[in-house]
CSV table of C-alpha atoms and ligand atoms in Angstrom, one decimal:
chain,number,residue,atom,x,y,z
H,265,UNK,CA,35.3,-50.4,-7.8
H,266,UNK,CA,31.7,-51.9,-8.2
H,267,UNK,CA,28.9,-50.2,-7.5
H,268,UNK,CA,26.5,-51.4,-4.6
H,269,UNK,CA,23.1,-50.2,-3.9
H,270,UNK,CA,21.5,-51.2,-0.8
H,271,UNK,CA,19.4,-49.8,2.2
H,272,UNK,CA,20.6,-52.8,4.6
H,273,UNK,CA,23.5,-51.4,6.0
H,274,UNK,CA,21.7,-48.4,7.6
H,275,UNK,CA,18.6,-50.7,8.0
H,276,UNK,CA,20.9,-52.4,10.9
H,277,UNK,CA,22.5,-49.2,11.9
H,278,UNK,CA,19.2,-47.5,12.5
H,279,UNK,CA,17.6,-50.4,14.3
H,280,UNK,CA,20.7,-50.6,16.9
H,281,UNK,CA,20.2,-46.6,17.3
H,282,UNK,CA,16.9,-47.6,18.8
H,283,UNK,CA,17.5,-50.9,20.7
H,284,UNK,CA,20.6,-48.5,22.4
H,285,UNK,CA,18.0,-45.8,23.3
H,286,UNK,CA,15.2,-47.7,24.6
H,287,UNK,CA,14.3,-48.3,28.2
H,288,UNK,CA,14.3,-51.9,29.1
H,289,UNK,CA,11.6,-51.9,30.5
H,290,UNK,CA,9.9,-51.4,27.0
H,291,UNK,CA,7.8,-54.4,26.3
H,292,UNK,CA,8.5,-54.4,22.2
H,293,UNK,CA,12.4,-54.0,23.6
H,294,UNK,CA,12.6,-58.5,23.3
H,295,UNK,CA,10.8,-58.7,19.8
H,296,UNK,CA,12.9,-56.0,18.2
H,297,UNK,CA,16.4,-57.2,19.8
H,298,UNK,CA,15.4,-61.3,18.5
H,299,UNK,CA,14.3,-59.5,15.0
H,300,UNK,CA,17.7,-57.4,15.0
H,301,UNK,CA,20.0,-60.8,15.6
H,302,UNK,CA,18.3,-62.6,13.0
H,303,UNK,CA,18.8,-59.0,10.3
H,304,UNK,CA,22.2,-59.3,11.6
H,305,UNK,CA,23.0,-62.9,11.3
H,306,UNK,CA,21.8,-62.8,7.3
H,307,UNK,CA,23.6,-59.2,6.8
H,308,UNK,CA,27.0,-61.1,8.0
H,309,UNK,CA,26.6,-64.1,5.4
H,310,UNK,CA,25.7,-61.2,2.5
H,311,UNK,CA,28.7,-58.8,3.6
H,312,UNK,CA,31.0,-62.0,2.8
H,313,UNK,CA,29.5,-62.3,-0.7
H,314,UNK,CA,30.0,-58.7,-1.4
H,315,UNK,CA,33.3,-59.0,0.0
H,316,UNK,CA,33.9,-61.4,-2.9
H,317,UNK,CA,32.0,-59.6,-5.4
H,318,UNK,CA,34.0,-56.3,-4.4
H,319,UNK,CA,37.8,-58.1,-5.2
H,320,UNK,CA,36.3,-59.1,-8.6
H,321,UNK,CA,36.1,-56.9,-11.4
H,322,UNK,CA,32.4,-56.6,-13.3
H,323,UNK,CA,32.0,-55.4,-16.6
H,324,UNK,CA,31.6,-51.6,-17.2
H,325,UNK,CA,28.1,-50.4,-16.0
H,326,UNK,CA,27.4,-53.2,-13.6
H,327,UNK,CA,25.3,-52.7,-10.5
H,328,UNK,CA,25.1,-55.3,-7.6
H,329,UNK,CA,22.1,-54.8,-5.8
H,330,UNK,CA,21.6,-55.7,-2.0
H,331,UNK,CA,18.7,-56.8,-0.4
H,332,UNK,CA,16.2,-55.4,-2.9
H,333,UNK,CA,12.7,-56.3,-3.9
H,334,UNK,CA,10.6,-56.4,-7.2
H,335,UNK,CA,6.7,-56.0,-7.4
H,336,UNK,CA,5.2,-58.7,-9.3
H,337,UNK,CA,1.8,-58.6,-8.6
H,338,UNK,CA,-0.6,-56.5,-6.7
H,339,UNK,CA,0.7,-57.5,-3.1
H,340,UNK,CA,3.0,-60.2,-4.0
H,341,UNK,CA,6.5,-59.4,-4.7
H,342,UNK,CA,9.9,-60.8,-5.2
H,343,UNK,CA,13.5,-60.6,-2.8
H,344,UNK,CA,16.3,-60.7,-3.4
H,345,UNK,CA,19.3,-61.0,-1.3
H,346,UNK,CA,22.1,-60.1,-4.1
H,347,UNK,CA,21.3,-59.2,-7.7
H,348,UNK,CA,24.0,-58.5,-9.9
H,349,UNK,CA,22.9,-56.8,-13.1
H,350,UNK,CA,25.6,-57.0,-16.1
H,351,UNK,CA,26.0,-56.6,-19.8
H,352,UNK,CA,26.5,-60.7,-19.5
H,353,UNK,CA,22.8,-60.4,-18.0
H,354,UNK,CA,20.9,-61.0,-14.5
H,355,UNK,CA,22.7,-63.3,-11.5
H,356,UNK,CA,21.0,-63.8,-8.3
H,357,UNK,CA,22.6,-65.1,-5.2
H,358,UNK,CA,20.7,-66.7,-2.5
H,359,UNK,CA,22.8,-66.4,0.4
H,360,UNK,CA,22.4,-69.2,3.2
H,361,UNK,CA,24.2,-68.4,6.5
H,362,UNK,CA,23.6,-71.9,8.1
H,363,UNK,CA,26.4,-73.8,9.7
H,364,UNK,CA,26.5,-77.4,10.8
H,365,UNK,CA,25.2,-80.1,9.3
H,366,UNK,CA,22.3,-79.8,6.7
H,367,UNK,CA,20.1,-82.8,4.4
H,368,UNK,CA,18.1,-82.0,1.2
H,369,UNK,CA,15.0,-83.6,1.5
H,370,UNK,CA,12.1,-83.8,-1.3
H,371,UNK,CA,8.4,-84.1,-1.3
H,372,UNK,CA,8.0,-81.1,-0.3
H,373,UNK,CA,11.5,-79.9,-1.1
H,374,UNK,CA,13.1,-78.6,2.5
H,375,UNK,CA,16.3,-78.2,4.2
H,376,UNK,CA,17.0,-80.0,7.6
H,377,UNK,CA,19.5,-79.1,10.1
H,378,UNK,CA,20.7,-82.5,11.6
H,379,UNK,CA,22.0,-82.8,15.3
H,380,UNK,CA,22.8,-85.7,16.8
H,381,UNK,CA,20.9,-87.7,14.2
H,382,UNK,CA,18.2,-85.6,14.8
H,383,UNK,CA,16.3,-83.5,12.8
H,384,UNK,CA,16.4,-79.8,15.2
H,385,UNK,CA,15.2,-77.5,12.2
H,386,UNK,CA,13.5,-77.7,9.3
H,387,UNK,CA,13.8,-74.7,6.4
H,388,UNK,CA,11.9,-74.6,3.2
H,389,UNK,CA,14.4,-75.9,0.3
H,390,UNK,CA,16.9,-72.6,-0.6
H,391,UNK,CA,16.9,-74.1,-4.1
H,392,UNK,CA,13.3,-74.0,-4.3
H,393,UNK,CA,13.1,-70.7,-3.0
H,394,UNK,CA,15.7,-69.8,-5.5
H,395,UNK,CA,13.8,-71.0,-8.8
H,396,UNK,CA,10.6,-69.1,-7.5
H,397,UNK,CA,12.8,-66.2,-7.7
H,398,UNK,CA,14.1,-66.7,-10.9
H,399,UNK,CA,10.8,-67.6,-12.5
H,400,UNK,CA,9.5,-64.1,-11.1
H,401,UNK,CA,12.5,-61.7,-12.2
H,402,UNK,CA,11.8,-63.5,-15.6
H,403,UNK,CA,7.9,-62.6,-15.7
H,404,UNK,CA,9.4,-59.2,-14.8
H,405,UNK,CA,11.6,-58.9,-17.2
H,406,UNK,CA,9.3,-60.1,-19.8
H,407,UNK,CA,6.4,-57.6,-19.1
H,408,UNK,CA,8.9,-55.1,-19.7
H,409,UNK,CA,10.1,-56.6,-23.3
H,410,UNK,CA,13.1,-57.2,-22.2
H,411,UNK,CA,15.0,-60.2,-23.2
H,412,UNK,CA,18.0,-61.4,-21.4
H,413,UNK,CA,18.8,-64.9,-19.5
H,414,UNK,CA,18.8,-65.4,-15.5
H,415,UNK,CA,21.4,-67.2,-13.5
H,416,UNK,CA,22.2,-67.5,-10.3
H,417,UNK,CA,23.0,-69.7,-7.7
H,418,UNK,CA,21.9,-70.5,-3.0
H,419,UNK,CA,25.3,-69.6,-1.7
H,420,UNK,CA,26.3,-71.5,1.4
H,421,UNK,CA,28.4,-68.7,3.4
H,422,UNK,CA,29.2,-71.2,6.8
H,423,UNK,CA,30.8,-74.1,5.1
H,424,UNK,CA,28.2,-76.5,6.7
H,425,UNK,CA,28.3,-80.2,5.5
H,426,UNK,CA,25.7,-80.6,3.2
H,427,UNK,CA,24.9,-84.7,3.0
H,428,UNK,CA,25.0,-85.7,-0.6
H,429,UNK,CA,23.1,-82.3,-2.6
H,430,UNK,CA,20.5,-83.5,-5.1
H,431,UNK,CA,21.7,-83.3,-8.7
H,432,UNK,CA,21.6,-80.1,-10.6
H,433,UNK,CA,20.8,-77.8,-7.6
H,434,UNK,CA,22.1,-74.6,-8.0
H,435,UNK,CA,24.3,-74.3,-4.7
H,436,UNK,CA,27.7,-73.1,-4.0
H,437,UNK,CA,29.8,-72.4,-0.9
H,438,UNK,CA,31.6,-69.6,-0.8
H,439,UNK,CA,35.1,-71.0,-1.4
H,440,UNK,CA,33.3,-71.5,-4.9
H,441,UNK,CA,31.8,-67.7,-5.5
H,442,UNK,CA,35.1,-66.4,-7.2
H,443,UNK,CA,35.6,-69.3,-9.4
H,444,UNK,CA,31.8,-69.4,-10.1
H,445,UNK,CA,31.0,-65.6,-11.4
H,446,UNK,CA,34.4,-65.7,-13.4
H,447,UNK,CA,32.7,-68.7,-15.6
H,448,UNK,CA,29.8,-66.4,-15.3
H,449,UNK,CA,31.6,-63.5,-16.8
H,450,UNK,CA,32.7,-65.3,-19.6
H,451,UNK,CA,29.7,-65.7,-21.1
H,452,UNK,CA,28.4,-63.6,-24.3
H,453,UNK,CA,27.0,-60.5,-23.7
H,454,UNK,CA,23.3,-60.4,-23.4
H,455,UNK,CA,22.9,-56.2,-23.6
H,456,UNK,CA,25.3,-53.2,-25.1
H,457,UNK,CA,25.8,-50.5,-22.2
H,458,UNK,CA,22.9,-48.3,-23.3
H,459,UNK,CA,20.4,-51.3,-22.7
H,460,UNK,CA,22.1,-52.2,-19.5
H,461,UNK,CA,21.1,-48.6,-18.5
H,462,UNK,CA,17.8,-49.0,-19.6
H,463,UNK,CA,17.6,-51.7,-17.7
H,464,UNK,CA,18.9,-50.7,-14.4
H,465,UNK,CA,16.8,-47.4,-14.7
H,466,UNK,CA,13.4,-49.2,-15.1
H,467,UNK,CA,14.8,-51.4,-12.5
H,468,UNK,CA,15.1,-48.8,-10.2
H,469,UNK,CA,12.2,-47.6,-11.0
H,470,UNK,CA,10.2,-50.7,-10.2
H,471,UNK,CA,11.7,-52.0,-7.4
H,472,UNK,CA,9.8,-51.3,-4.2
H,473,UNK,CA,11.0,-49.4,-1.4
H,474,UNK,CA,10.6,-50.6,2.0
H,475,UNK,CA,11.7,-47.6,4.7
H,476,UNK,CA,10.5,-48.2,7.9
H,477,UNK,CA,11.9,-44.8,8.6
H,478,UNK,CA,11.3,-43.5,11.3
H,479,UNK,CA,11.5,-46.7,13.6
H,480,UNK,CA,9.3,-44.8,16.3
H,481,UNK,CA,5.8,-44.4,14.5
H,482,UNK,CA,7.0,-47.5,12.2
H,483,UNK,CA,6.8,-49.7,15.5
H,484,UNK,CA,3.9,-47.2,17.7
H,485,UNK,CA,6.8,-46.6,20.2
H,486,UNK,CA,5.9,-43.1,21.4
H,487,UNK,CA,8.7,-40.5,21.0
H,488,UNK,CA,9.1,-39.7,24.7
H,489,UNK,CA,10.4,-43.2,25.7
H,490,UNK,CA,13.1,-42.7,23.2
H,491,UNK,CA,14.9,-39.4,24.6
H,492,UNK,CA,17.4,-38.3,21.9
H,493,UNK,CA,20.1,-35.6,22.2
H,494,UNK,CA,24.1,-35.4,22.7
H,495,UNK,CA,24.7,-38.5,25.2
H,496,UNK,CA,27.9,-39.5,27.2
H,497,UNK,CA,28.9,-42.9,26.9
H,498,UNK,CA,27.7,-43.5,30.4
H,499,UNK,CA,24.6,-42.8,28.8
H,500,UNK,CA,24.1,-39.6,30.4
H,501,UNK,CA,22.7,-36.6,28.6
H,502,UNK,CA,25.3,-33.9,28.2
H,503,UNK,CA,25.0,-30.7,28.9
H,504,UNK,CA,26.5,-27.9,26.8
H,505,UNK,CA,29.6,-25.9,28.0
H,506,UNK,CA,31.1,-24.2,25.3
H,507,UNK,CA,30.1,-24.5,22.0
H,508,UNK,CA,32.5,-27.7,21.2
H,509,UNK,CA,32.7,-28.7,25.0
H,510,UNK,CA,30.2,-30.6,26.2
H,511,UNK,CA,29.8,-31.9,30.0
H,512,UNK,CA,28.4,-34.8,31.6
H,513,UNK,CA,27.0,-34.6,35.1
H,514,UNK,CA,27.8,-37.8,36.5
H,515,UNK,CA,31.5,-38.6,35.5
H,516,UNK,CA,32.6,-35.2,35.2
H,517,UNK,CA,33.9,-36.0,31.6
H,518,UNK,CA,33.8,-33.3,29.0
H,519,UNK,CA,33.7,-34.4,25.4
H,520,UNK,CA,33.4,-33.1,21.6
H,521,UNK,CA,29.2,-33.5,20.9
H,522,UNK,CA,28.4,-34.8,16.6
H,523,UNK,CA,25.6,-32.5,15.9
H,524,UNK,CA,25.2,-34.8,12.7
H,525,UNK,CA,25.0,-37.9,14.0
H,526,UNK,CA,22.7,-37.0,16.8
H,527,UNK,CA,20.6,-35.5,13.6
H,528,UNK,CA,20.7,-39.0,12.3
H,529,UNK,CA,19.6,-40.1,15.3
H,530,UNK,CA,16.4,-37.2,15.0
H,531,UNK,CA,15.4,-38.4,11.2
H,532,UNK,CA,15.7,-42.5,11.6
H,533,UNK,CA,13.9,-42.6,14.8
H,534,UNK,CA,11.8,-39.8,15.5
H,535,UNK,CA,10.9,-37.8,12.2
H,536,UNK,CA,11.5,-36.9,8.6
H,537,UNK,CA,11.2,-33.6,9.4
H,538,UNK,CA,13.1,-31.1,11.4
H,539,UNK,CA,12.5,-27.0,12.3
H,540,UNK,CA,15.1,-24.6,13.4
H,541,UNK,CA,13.3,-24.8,16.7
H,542,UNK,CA,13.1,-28.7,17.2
H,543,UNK,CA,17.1,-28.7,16.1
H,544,UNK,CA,17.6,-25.6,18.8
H,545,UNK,CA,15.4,-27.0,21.7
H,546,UNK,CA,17.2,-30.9,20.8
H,547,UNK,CA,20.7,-29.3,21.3
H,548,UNK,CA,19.6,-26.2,23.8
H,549,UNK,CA,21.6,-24.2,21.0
H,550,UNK,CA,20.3,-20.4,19.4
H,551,UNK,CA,18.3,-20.7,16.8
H,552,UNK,CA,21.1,-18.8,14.7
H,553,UNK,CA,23.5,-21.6,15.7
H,554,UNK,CA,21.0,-24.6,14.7
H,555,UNK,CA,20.0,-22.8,11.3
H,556,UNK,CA,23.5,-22.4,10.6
H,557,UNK,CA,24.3,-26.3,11.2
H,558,UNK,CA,20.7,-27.2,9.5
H,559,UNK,CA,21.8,-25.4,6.4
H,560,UNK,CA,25.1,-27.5,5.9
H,561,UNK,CA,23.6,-30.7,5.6
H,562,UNK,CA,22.1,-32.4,2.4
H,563,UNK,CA,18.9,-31.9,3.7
H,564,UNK,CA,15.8,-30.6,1.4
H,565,UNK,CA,14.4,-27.0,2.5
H,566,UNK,CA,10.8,-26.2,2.5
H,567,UNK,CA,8.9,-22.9,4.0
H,568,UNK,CA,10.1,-19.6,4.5
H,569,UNK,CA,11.2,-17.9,8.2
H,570,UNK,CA,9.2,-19.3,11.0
H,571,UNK,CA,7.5,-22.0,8.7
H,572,UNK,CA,11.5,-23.3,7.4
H,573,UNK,CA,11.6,-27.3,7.7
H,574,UNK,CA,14.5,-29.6,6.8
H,575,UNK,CA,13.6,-32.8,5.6
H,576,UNK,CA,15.8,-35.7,4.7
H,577,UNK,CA,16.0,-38.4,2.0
H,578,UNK,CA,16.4,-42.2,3.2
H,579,UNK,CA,17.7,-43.0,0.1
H,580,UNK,CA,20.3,-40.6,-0.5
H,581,UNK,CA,23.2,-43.2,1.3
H,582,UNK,CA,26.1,-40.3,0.7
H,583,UNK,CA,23.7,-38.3,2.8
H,584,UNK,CA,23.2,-40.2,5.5
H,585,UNK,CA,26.7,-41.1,5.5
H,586,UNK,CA,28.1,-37.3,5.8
H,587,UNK,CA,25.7,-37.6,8.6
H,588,UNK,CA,27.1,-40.5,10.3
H,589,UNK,CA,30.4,-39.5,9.8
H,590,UNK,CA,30.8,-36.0,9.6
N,608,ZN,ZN1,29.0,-39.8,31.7
């Protein structure tokens, strides 16, 4: 199995947690939905890559990278969609999720969507964008003395009909991917393990981090417009019965409550940190019973007694996951 790192997956989770829970009458509510579309339309097209990349099998110590970034300068840094970092060396892919029909044009380079004979949207050129890429994980790379060739390739996810591509371009579909990393693969090794590590730890290291966590003060949406807290799926807040039972006022249904996930819910949203008290008054548990559930989850513990917080990491993925699912 390959290993993935990437924070996109709960990036989308997190901002359908809040679209869910906010009022509609929200003014921010249309910017964030039309923002969330677009996160989702590019996360489909990358989730078919790593489909691919998944069903293939990387040399030992390989880590595919989604949706990361690289500082390059103060201010200025570099995306990347997926990065795949190997003993061959470094491959980017460019994913495209654009259907229909499309026209490379030059002077400047751009892509055209073509309708009718008409031009109805014009993109700057994926290859372009691509080589600009390139040329900045290579200054990277170079800063840190480390030597080691970058490929890569704009991979068309939608199977649109591309009218005659330049020459030379580095663009696939995705009926190609499979056929194109195997060639890849059989290239000559560019590091031994141990500098692969090297290289993935001051890759890690670098890259920069962007958590918007939690999506309340990230967008200035005060907390009391996003009311948290065991929900039916009427959208009616529950109200405790028995400790497992939980009962919803207006269709009488009683239902199992996820203390964890409505945690998750707490840290992506509203805060980083939680007290016993804030978990007790979110539930309308004991304190007893929200210490005991606090203290089960891989959450960090600072402060003694009264003064006990629980904070969370938005990078530890297992975490959140035991959250989500547990
Ligand atoms: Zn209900």
């Amino acid at each position: 199995m390959n290993e993935i790192r990437g924070a996109a997956i709960w990036n989308v989770y997190a901002h359908d947690r809040l679209l869910d829970l906010l009022p509609d009458w929200e003014p921010k509510r249309q910017a964030l939905f039309d923002q969330q579309k677009n996160r989702k339309a590019g996360l489909a097209g990358e989730k078919r890559v790593l489909e691919v990349l998944r069903s293939i099998d990387l040399p030992q110590g390989s880590v595919v990278f989604w949706d990361v970034s690289l500082p390059l300068l103060p201010g200025e840094w570099i995306q990347f969609d997926i990065l795949i970092l190997s003993c061959i060396g470094l491959l980017i892919l460019e994913v495209k999720q654009i259907a229909g029909r499309l026209r490379f044009v030059s002077n400047p380079a751009a892509l055209q969507k073509i309708e009718n004979n008409l031009v109805t949207l014009t993109m700057g050129c994926p290859a372009a964008q691509f080589e600009d890429q390139r040329a900045g994980l290579e200054t990277w790379l170079r800063m840190r003395s480390f030597h080691a060739p970058v490929h890569g390739s704009v991979v068309f996810t939608t199977n649109p009909i591309i009218e005659d591509i330049p020459r030379g371009l580095p663009i696939i579909s995705l009926r190609e991917l499979r056929m194109y990393i195997r060639d890849y693969l059989h290239g000559n090794p560019a590091f031994t393990i141990v500098e692969l590590k090297r290289l993935i730890h001051a890759f890690e290291s670098s890259r920069t981090r962007f958590l918007p966590y939690p999506l309340c003060s990230n967008y200035n949406i005060d907390n009391s417009k996003v009311p948290l807290g065991p929900r039916c799926n009427c959208g009616q807040q529950l109200v405790k019965d028995t400790e497992k039972v939980w009962v919803c006022n207006r269709c009488n249904l009683r239902s199992k409550v996820s203390y964890r996930k409505v945690l998750l819910d707490w840290f992506l949203l509203r805060s980083k940190t939680i007290t016993v008290s804030q978990c007790a008054a979110l539930f309308g548990i004991h304190r007893q019973s929200a210490w005991r559930i606090l203290n089960q989850l891989p959450l960090e513990k600072h402060g003694n007694g009264r003064q006990t917080f629980y904070e969370i990491d938005y990078e530890d993925f297992d975490g959140l996951a035991l959250l989500l699912n547990g």
